[in-house]
Each structure stands twice: as structure tokens, then as C-alpha cells.
Coordinates of C-alpha atoms and ligand atoms in Angstrom, one line a residue:
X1 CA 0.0 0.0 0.0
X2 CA 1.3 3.6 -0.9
X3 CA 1.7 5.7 2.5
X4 CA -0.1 9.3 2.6
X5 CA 0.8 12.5 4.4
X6 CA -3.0 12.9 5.2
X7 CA -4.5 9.4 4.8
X8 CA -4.2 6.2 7.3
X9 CA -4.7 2.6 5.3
X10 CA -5.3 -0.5 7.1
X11 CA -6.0 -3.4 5.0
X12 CA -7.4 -6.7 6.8
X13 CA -9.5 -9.2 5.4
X14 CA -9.8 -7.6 2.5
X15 CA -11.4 -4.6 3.7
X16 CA -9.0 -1.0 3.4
X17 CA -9.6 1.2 6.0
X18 CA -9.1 4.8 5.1
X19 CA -8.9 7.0 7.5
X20 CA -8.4 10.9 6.9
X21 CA -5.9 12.0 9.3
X22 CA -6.1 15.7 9.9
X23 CA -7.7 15.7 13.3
X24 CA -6.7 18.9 14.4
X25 CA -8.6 20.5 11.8
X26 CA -11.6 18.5 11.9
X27 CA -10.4 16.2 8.9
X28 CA -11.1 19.4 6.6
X29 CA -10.4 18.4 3.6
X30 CA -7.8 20.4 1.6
X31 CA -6.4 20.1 -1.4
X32 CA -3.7 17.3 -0.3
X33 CA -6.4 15.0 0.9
X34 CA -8.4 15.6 -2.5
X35 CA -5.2 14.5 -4.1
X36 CA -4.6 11.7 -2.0
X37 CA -8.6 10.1 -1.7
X38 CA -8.0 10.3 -5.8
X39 CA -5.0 8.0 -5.1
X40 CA -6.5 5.5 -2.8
X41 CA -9.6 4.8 -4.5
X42 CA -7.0 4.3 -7.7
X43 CA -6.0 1.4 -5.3
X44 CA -9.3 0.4 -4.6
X45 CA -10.2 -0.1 -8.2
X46 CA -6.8 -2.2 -9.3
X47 CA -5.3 -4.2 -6.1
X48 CA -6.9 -7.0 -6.9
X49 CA -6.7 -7.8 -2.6
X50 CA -9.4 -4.6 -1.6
X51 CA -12.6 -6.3 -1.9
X52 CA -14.4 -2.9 -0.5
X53 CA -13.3 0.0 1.4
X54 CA -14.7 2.4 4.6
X55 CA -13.8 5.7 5.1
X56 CA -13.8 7.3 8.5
X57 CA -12.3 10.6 10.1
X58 CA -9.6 10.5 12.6
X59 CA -10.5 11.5 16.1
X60 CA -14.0 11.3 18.1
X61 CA -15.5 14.3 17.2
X62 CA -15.2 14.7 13.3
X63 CA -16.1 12.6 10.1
X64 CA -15.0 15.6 7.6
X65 CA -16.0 19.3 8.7
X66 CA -16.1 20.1 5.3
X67 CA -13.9 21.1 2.2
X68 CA -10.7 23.2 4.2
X69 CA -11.7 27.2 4.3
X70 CA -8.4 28.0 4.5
X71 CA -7.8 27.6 1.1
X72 CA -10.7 29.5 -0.3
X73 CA -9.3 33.1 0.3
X74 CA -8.2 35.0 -3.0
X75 CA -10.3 32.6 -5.3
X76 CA -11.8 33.8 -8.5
X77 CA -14.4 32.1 -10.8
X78 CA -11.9 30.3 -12.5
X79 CA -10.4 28.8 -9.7
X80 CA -13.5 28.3 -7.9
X81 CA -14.8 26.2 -10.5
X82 CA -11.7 24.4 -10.5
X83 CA -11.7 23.4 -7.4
X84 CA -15.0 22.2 -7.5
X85 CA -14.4 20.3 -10.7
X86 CA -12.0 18.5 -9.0
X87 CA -13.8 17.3 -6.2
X88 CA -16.8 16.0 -8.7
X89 CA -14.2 14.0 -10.5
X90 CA -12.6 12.3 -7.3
X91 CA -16.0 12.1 -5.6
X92 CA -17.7 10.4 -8.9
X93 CA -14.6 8.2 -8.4
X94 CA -15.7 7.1 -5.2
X95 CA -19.3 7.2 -6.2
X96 CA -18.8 4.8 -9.4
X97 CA -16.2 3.1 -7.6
X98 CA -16.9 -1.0 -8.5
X99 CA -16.1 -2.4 -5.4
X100 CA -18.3 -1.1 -2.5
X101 CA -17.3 1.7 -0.6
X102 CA -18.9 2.6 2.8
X103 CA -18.8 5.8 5.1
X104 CA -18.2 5.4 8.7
X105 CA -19.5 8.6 10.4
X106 CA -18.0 9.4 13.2
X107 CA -18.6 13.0 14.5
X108 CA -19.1 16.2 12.4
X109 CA -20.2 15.6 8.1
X110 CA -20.4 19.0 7.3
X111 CA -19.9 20.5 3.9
X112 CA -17.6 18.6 1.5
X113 CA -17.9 16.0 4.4
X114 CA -22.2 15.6 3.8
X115 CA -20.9 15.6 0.2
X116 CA -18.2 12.5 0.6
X117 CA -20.3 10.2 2.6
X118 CA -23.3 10.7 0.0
X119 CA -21.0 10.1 -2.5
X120 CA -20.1 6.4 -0.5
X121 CA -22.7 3.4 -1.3
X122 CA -23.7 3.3 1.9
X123 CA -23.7 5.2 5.3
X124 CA -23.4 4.5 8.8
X125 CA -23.4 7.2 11.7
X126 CA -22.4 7.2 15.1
X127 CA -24.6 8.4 17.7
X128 CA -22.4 11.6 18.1
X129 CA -22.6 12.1 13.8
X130 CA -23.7 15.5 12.8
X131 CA -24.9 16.0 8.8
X132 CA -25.3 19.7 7.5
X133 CA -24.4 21.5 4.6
X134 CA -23.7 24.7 6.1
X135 CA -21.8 26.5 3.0
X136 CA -24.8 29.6 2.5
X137 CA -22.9 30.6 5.7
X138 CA -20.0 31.1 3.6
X139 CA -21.7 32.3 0.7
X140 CA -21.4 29.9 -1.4
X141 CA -23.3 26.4 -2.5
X142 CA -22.0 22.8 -2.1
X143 CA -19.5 22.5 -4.6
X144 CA -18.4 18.3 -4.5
X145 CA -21.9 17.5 -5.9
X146 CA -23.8 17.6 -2.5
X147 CA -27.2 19.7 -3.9
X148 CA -27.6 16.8 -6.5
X149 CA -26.5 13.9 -4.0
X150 CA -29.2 15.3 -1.0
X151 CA -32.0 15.9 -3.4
X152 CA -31.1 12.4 -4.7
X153 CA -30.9 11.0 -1.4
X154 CA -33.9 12.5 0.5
X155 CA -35.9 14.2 -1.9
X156 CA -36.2 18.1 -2.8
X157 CA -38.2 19.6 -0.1
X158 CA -36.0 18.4 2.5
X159 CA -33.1 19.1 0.6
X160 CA -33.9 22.4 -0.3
X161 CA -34.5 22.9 3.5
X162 CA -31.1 21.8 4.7
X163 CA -29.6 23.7 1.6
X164 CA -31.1 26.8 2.4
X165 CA -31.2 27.1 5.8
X166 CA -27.6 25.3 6.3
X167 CA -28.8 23.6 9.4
X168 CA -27.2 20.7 11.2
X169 CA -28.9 17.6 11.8
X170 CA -28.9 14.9 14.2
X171 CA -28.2 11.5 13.1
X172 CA -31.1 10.5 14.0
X173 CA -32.9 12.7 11.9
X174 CA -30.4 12.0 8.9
X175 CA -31.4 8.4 9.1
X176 CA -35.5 9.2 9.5
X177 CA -34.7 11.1 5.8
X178 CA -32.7 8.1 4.2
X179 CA -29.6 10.4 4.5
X180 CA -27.6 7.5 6.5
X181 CA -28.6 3.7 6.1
X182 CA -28.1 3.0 9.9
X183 CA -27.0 4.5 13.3
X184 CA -24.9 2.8 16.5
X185 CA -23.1 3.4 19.0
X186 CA -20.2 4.8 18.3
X187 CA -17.7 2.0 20.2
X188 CA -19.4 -0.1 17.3
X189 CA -19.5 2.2 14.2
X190 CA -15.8 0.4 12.8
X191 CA -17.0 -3.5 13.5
X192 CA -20.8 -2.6 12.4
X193 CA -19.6 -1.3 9.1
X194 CA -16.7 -4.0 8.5
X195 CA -19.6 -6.4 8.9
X196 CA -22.1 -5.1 6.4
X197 CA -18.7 -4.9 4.1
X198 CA -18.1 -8.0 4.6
X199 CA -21.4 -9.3 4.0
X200 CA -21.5 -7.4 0.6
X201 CA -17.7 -8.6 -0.4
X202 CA -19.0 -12.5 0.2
X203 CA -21.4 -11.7 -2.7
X204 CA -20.4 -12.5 -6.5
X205 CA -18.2 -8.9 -6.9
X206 CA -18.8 -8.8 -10.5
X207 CA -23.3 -9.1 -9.8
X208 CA -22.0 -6.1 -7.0
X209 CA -20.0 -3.7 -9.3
X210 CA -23.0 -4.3 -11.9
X211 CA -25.8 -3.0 -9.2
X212 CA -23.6 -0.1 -8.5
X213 CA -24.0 0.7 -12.2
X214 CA -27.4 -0.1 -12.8
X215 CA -28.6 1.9 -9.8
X216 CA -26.9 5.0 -11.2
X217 CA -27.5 4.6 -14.4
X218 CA -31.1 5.5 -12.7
X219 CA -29.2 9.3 -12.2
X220 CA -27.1 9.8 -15.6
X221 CA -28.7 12.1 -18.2
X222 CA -29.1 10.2 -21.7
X223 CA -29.0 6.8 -19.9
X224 CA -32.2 4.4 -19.4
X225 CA -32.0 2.5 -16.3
X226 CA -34.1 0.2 -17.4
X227 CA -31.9 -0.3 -20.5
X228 CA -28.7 -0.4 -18.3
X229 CA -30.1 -3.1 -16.3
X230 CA -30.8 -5.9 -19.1
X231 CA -27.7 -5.1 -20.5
X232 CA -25.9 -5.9 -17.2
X233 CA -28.0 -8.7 -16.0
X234 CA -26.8 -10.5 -19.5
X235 CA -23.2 -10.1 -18.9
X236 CA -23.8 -11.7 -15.1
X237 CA -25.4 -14.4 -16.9
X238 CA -22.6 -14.8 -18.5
X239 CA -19.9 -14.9 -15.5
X240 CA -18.8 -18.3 -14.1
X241 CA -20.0 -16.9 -10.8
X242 CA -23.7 -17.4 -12.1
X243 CA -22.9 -20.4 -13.2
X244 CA -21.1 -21.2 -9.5
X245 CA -23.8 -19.3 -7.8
X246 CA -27.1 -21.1 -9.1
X247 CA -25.4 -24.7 -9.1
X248 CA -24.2 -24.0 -5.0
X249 CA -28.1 -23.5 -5.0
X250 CA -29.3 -26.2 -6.4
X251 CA -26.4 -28.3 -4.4
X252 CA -27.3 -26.6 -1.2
X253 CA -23.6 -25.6 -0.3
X254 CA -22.1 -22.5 -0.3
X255 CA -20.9 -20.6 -3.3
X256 CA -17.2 -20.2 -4.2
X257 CA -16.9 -16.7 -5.9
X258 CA -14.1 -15.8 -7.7
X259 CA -15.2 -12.6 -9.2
X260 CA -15.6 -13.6 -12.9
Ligands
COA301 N1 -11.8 24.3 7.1 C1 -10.7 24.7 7.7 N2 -10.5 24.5 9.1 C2 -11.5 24.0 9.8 C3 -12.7 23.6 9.2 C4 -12.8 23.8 7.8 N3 -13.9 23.4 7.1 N4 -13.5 23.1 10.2 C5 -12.8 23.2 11.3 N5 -11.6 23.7 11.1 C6 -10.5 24.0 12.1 C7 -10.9 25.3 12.9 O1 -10.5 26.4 12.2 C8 -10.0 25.0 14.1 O2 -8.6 25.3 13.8 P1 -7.7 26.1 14.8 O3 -7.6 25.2 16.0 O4 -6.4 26.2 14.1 O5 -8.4 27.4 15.1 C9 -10.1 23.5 14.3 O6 -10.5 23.0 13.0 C10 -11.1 23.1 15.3 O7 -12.3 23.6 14.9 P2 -13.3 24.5 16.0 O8 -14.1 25.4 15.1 O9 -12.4 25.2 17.0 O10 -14.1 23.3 16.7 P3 -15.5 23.4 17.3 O11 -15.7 22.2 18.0 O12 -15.7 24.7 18.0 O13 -16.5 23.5 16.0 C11 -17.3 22.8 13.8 C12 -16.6 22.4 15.1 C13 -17.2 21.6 12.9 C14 -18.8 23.1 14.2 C15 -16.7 24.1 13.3 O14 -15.3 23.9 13.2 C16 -17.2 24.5 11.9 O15 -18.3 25.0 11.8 N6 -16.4 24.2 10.8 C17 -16.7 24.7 9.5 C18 -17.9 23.9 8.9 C19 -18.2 24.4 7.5 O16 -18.6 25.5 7.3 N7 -18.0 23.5 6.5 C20 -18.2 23.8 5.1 C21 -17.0 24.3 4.5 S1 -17.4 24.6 2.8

């Protein structure tokens, strides 16, 4: 595994554990950690040993307390747009990412933070997790993707709601709107998501990375999800995990997946 200035990796099992590491500033994420999630998911896609990843902030208190504010000063249009194009492309990285990728929430997702975990498969929260997307305080708008992620997530009232009035929520709350997929208590949050990971990675990977797919194909302009889908459930048919899958079925054993 490459080592990062701002990144921890822990691979076990399978599973990489990424962990942004800049606790002291409330794992804001600057331009180095931008760089270096782009990196890491690179990883993810083509070491054939990551099965899935979680991503997580360093510290009790934070997830990601947004994109780092410190860097914004002096910007023009130019490189305001930029910077935001660079976050879309590492965050649709993640997002279209073929192995599953989940967000352990720890603390604070404010900001570009709200904006990586909806741009995970799936999310769990700690108790202590706080969502918001508090950027009209700035005066700005999201800029990694987060007002088409929330409406897509929870709908365009509610978005609208937490867009305009950049209000925190409880996560609690962000589970009632289908923000996060689950909440527990924080000693668990690490070993609760490692074990919905696992349960995903013990699936055929190739039927997973084609779901992924499928289901956003549901949010790409000029794509028919309906089209996407029996074009990707023929090429499963077509893997020797089907094959491997339906006959452990019929054999009432376990299947042995190997991905192809
Ligand atoms: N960018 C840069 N630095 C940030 C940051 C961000 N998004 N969020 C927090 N920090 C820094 C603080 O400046 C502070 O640094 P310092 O110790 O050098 O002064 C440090 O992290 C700790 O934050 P602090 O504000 O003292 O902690 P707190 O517990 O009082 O408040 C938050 C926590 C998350 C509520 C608060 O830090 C906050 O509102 N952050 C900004 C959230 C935001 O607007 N995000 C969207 C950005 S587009």
C-alpha cells in the first residue's frame, strides 16, 4: 500500500480502511487530501486484494468538517470552479467506484464532508454524527456534488430545506430522511460497518460492481435504467459466478466466488 501525508490505510480481510488523518482541523479536507482520496480509491479499483473500502475521520469528534476554508481566500471564478471540478471528478470516483465503498461517520459531516459520505454506497453514523451542509454561511453552494446527492438522497423539499437554511442535523434525523442507512453506538461504528462490508464482499463482486452501475445509471442524463439493467443482468449471466452461484443453490452448499 502507498503511505499518505493525510490518509491512514489499514488493510485486513480484504477490507481497506481509510482514515483521513487531519484531526486537528476537523479532517477538513484540503487540497492534499483531495489529491490523495483520488490515489487511494486508484488502489481500490486495481489491487486485486481490496474487496471494499470504509472511510472514516480521525479523532471522536469529526467525520470531515467540510472542504478546508483556508484555502478558499483570494479565489476567483476560474479557480472556484476548479476546485469544485476537482472534487466531482474524485468524488464520482468514489461514487462509481466498483467495489463497494462505505462511510463510517464518526462525528461532524459537514460540507464537502455531507458531500463524501453521499457520494459512498452506503452510510453509517455514530450516535455523536452531525450532517449539514452549512456552505450559505459562507456564501457559497456545495460545490463536490452535495445539492444533486441530497436531493437524490432525500428528496427536494428536505433538501432544499437543509440547503437553504444550512442547518445541522442529528443522526437520528439523517437516518428518519434516508440520509444515512443506519445509526450505533459509536464504540461499534468500525466493527458494524466492517460487517455489512463483509457481507456485501461475500457476494459475487462482478453481480455487486454491476448493481452499482445499474442503480446510477437510474441518475445519468441520456442513460435508461431500465436499458442499463438488461444489459448488465446478461453479462452476469454470462460470468462463471452465475454459473457457480445457481449450481451451490441447487447443491445446497455455499458458493465459491471468484469474481468472474
Ligand atoms: N476548514 C478549515 N479549518 C477547519 C474547518 C474547515 N472546514 N472546520 C474546522 N476547522 C478548524 C478550525 O478552524 C480550528 O482550527 P484552529 O484550532 O487552528 O483554530 C479547528 O479545526 C477546530 O475547529 P473549531 O471550530 O475550533 O471546533 P468546534 O468544536 O468549536 O466546532 C465545527 C466544530 C465543525 C462546528 C466548526 O469547526 C465548523 O463550523 N467548521 C466549519 C464547517 C463548515 O462550514 N464546513 C463547510 C465548508 S465549505
Amino acid at each position: 500500500m502507498t503511505a499518505y501525508a493525510t490518509l491512514l490505510t489499514e488493510l485486513s480481510d480484504g477490507i481497506l480502511l481509510i482514515t483521513i488523518n487531519r484531526e486537528e482541523k476537523m479532517n477538513a479536507l484540503n487540497k492534499t487530501v483531495i489529491a490523495e482520496l483520488d490515489n487511494v480509491i486508484d488502489e481500490v479499483y486495481n489491487n486485486p486484494e481490496i474487496k471494499g473500502a470504509i472511510i472514516t475521520g480521525k479523532g471522536a469528534k469529526s467525520f470531515v468538517a467540510g472542504a478546508d476554508i483556508s484555502e478558499f481566500k483570494g479565489m476567483d471564478k476560474a479557480a472556484g470552479m476548479a476546485l469544485a471540478k476537482r472534487g466531482h471528478s474524485v468524488f464520482n470516483k468514489i461514487e462509481m467506484s466498483p467495489k463497494p465503498v462505505i462511510a463510517a461517520v464518526n462525528g461532524f459531516a459537514l460540507g464537502g464532508g455531507c458531500e463524501l459520505a453521499m457520494a459512498c454506497h452506503l452510510r453509517i453514523a455514530s450516535e455523536n454524527a452531525k450532517f449539514g451542509q452549512p456552505e450559505v454561511n459562507l456564501g457559497i453552494i456545495p460545490g463536490y456534488g452535495g445539492t444533486q446527492r441530497l436531493t437524490q438522497l432525500i428528496g427536494k423539499g428536505k433538501a432544499l430545506e437543509l440547503l437553504m437554511t444550512g442547518d445541522m442535523i442529528d443522526a437520528n434525523c439523517a437516518e428518519r430522511l434516508g440520509l444515512v442507512n443506519d445509526v450505533v453506538q459509536t464504540v461499534e461504528l468500525l466493527d458494524v460497518s466492517r460487517a455489512i462490508l463483509k457481507k456485501i464482499v461475500s457476494k459475487a463482486p462482478y453481480a455487486i460492481a454491476q448493481v452499482i452501475q445499474s442503480v446510477y445509471a437510474h441518475f445519468k442524463s441520456g442513460i435508461d435504467g431500465f436499458d442499463t439493467e438488461i444489459e448488465l443482468f446478461g453479462k452476469c449471466v454470462e460470468t462463471k459466478d452465475f454459473e457457480e452461484g445457481t449450481t451451490a443453490f441447487l447443491e445446497k452448499r455455499k458458493p465459491n466466488f471468484k469474481g468472474a
